[in-house]
CSV table of C-alpha atoms in Angstrom, one decimal:
chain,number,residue,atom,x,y,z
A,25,UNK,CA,-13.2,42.6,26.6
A,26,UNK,CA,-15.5,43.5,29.6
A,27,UNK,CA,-18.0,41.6,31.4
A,28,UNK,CA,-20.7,43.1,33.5
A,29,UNK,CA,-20.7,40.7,37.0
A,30,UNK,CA,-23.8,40.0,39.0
A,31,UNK,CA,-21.6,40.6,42.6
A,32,UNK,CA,-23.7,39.9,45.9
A,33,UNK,CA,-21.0,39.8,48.6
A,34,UNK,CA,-21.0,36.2,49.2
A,35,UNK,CA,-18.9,33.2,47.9
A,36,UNK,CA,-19.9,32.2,44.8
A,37,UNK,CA,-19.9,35.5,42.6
A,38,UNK,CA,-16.4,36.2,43.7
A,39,UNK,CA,-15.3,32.5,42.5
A,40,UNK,CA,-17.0,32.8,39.2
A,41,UNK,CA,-15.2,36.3,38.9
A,42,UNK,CA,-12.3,35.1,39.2
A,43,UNK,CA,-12.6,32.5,36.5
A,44,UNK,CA,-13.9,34.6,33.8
A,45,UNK,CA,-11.1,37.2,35.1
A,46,UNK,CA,-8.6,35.0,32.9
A,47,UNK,CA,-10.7,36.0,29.8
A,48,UNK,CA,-12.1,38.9,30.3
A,49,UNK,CA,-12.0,42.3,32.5
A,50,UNK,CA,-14.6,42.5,35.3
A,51,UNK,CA,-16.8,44.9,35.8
A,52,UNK,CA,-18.6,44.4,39.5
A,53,UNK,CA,-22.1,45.2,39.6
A,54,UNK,CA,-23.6,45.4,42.8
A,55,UNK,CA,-27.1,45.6,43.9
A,56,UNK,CA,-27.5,46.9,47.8
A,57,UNK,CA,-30.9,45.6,48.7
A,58,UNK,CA,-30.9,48.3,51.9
A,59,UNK,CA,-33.5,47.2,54.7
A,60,UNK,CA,-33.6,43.9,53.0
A,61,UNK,CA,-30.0,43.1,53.5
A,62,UNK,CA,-27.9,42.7,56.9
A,63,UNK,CA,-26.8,45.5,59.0
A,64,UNK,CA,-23.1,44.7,57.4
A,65,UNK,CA,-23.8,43.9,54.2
A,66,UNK,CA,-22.2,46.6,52.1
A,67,UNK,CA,-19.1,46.6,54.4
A,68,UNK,CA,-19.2,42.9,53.7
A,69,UNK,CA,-19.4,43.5,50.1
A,70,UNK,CA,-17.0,45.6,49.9
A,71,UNK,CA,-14.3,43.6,51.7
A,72,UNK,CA,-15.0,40.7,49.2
A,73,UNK,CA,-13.9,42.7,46.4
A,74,UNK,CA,-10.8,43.8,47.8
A,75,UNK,CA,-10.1,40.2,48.3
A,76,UNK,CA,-10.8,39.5,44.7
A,77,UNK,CA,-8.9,42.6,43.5
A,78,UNK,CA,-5.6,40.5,45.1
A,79,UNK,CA,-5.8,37.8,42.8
A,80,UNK,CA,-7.6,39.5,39.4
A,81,UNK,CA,-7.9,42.7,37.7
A,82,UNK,CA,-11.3,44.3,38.3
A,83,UNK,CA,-13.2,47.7,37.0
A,84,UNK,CA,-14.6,49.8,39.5
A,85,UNK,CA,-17.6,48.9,41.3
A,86,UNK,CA,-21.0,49.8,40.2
A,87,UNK,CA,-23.7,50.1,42.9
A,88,UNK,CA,-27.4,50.3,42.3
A,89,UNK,CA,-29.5,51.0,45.1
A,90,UNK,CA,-32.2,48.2,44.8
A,91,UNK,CA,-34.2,48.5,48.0
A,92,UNK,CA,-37.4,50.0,45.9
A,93,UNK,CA,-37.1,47.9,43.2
A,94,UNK,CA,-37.5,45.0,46.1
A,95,UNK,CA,-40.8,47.0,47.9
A,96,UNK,CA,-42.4,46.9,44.7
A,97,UNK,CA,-42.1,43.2,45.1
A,98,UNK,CA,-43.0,42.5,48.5
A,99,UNK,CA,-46.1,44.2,48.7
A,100,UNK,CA,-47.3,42.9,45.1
A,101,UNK,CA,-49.9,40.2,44.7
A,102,UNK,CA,-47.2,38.1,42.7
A,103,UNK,CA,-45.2,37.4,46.3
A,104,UNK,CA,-44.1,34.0,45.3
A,105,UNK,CA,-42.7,35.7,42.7
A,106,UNK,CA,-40.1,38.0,44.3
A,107,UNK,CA,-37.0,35.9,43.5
A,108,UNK,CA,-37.2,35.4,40.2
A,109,UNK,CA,-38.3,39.1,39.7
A,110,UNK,CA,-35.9,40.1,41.4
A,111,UNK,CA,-33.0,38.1,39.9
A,112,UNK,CA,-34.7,39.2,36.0
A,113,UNK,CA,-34.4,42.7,37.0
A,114,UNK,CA,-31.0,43.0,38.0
A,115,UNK,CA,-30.2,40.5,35.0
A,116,UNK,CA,-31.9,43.1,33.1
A,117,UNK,CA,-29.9,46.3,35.0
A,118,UNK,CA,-26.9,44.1,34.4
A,119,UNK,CA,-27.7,44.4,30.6
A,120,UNK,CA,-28.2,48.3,30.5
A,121,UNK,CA,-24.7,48.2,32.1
A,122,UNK,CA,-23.1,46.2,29.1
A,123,UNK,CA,-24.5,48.6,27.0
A,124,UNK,CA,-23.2,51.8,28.8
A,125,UNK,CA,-19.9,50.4,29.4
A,126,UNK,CA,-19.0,48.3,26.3
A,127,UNK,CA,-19.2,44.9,28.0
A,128,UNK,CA,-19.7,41.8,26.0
A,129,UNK,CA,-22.0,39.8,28.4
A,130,UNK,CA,-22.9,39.1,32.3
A,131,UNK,CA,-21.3,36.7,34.1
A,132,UNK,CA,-23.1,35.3,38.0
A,133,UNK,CA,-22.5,32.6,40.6
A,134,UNK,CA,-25.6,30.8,40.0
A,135,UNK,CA,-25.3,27.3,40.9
A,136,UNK,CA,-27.8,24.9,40.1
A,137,UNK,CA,-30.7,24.1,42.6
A,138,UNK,CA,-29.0,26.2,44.9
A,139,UNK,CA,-31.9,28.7,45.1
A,140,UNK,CA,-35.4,29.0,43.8
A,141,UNK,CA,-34.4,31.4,41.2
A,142,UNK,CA,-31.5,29.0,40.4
A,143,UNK,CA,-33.6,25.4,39.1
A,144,UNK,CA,-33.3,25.2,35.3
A,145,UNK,CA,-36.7,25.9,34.2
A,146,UNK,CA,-36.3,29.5,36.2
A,147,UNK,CA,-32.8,29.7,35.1
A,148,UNK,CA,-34.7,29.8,31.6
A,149,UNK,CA,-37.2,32.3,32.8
A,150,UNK,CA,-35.0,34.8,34.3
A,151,UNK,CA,-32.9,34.8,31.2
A,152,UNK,CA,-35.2,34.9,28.3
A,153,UNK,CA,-35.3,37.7,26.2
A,154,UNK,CA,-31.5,39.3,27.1
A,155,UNK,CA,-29.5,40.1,24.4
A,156,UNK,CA,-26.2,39.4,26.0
A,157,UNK,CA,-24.9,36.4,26.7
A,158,UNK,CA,-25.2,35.1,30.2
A,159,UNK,CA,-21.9,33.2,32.0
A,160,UNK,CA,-22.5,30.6,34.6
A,161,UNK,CA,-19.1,29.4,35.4
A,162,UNK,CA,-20.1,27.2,38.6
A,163,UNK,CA,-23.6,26.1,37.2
A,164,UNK,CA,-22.7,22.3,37.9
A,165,UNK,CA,-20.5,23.0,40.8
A,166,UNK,CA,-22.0,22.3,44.4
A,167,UNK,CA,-21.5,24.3,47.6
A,168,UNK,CA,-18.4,22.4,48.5
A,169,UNK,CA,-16.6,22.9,45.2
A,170,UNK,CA,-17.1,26.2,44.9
A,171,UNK,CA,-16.1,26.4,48.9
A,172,UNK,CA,-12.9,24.3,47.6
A,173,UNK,CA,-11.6,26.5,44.6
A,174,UNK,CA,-12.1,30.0,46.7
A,175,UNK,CA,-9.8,28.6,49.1
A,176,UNK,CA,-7.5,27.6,46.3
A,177,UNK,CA,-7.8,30.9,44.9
A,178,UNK,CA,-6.8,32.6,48.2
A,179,UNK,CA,-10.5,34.5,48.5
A,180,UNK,CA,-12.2,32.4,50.9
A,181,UNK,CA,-14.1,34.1,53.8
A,182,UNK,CA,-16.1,32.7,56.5
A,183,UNK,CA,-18.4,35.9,57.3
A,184,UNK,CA,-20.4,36.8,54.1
A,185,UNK,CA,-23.3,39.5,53.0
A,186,UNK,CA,-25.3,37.6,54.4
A,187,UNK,CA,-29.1,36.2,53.7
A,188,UNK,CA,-31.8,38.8,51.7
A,189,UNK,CA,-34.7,39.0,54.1
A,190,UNK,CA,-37.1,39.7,50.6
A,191,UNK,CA,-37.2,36.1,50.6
A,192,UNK,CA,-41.2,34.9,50.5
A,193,UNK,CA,-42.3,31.9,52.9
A,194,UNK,CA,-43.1,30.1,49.8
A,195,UNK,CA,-40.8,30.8,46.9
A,196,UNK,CA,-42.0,30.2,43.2
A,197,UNK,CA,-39.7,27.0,42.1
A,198,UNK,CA,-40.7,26.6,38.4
A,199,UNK,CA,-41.9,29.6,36.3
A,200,UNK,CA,-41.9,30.0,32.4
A,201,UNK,CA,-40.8,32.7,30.1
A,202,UNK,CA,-44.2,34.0,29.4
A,203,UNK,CA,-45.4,34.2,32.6
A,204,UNK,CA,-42.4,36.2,33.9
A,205,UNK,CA,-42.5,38.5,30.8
A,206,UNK,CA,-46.2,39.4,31.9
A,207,UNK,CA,-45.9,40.0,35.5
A,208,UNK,CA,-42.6,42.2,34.8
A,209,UNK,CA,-44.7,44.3,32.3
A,210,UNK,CA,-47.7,44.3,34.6
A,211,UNK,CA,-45.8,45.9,37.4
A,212,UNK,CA,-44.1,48.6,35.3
A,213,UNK,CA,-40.7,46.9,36.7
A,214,UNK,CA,-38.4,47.6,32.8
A,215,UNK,CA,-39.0,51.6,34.2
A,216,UNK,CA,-38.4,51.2,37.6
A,217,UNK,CA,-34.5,49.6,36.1
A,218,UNK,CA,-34.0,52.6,34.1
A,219,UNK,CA,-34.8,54.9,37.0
A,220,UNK,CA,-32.1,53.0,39.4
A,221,UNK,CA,-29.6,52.3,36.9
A,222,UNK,CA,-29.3,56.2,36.3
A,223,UNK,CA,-28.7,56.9,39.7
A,224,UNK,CA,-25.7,54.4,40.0
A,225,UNK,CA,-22.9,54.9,41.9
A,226,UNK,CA,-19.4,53.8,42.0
A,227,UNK,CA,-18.3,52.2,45.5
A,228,UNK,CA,-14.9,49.9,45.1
């Protein structure tokens, strides 16, 4: 069986790759945010999955091109909103991908509270209304676990994709379902997926 991973080049989607990689095959789903990422960030990304190839079986690489997904976000009126936008639509992408490639679910590093996208009641928001089952492997682990077991599992790295410079000042730290739904519909966002998804590439 084949799970579609949510892979952002830095720690924590390798580690929870490589614990669902004792269940399932991994399918490594990348989304290259383009101005909004660093200079190195593909590189980066790249060299984190040959790391993780060492120690588990992967698929090739998917890579959506996500930069104007991510303009569509910054220069809307729902700012505070860019995160968890962001994070539902390539939740969303992710799903298009189990359905095109046979996977049974998604599987992401999200920790908890480690982000605004990543408290519980946005955790909720982001995920409401998928129809495949969402894996969150290191969901009660903190920064220093997860730090731990990538050493132990021989893919630690101290350089990483680096930080997503989308990011508002103020980001939105507790949303709802229905209010997500509505913004995402509002700014024609389920489209813009289908459009970026069908002009994937592979890259690993």
């Amino acid at each position: 069986m084949k799970l579609i991973a949510l892979f952002s080049g830095g720690i924590d989607s390798p580690v929870a790759c490589a614990m669902m990689s004792k269940r399932f095959e991994i399918v490594p789903l990348h989304f290259h945010t383009e101005l909004y990422a660093g200079r190195e960030s593909l590189e980066r990304t790249v060299e984190s999955l040959r790391r993780l190839g060492r120690v588990c079986r992967l698929n090739r690489g998917i890579l959506i091109r996500w930069g104007s997904f991510l303009d569509l976000l910054v220069k809307s009126e729902y700012r505070k909103f860019t995160c968890l936008l962001c994070k539902k639509g390539m939740l969303r992408a992710a799903e298009v991908m189990c359905e095109l490639e046979g996977a049974s679910g998604i599987v992401t590093g999200e920790a908890l509270g480690q982000k605004a996208s990543q408290t519980l009641h946005n955790l909720l928001a982001i995920s409401h209304g998928l129809r495949y089952p969402v894996f969150r492997p290191l969901l009660g682990m903190d920064k220093t676990e997860i730090e731990a077991l990538a050493r132990k599992l021989g893919i630690w790295s101290p350089s990483h994709a680096g930080g997503c410079k989308a990011v508002p000042p103020s980001p939105k730290t507790r949303s709802d379902p229905v209010t997500l739904e509505k913004i995402f519909a509002e700014l024609g966002l389920e489209e813009r997926i289908r459009t970026l998804v069908d002009s994937r590439s592979t890259f690993f």
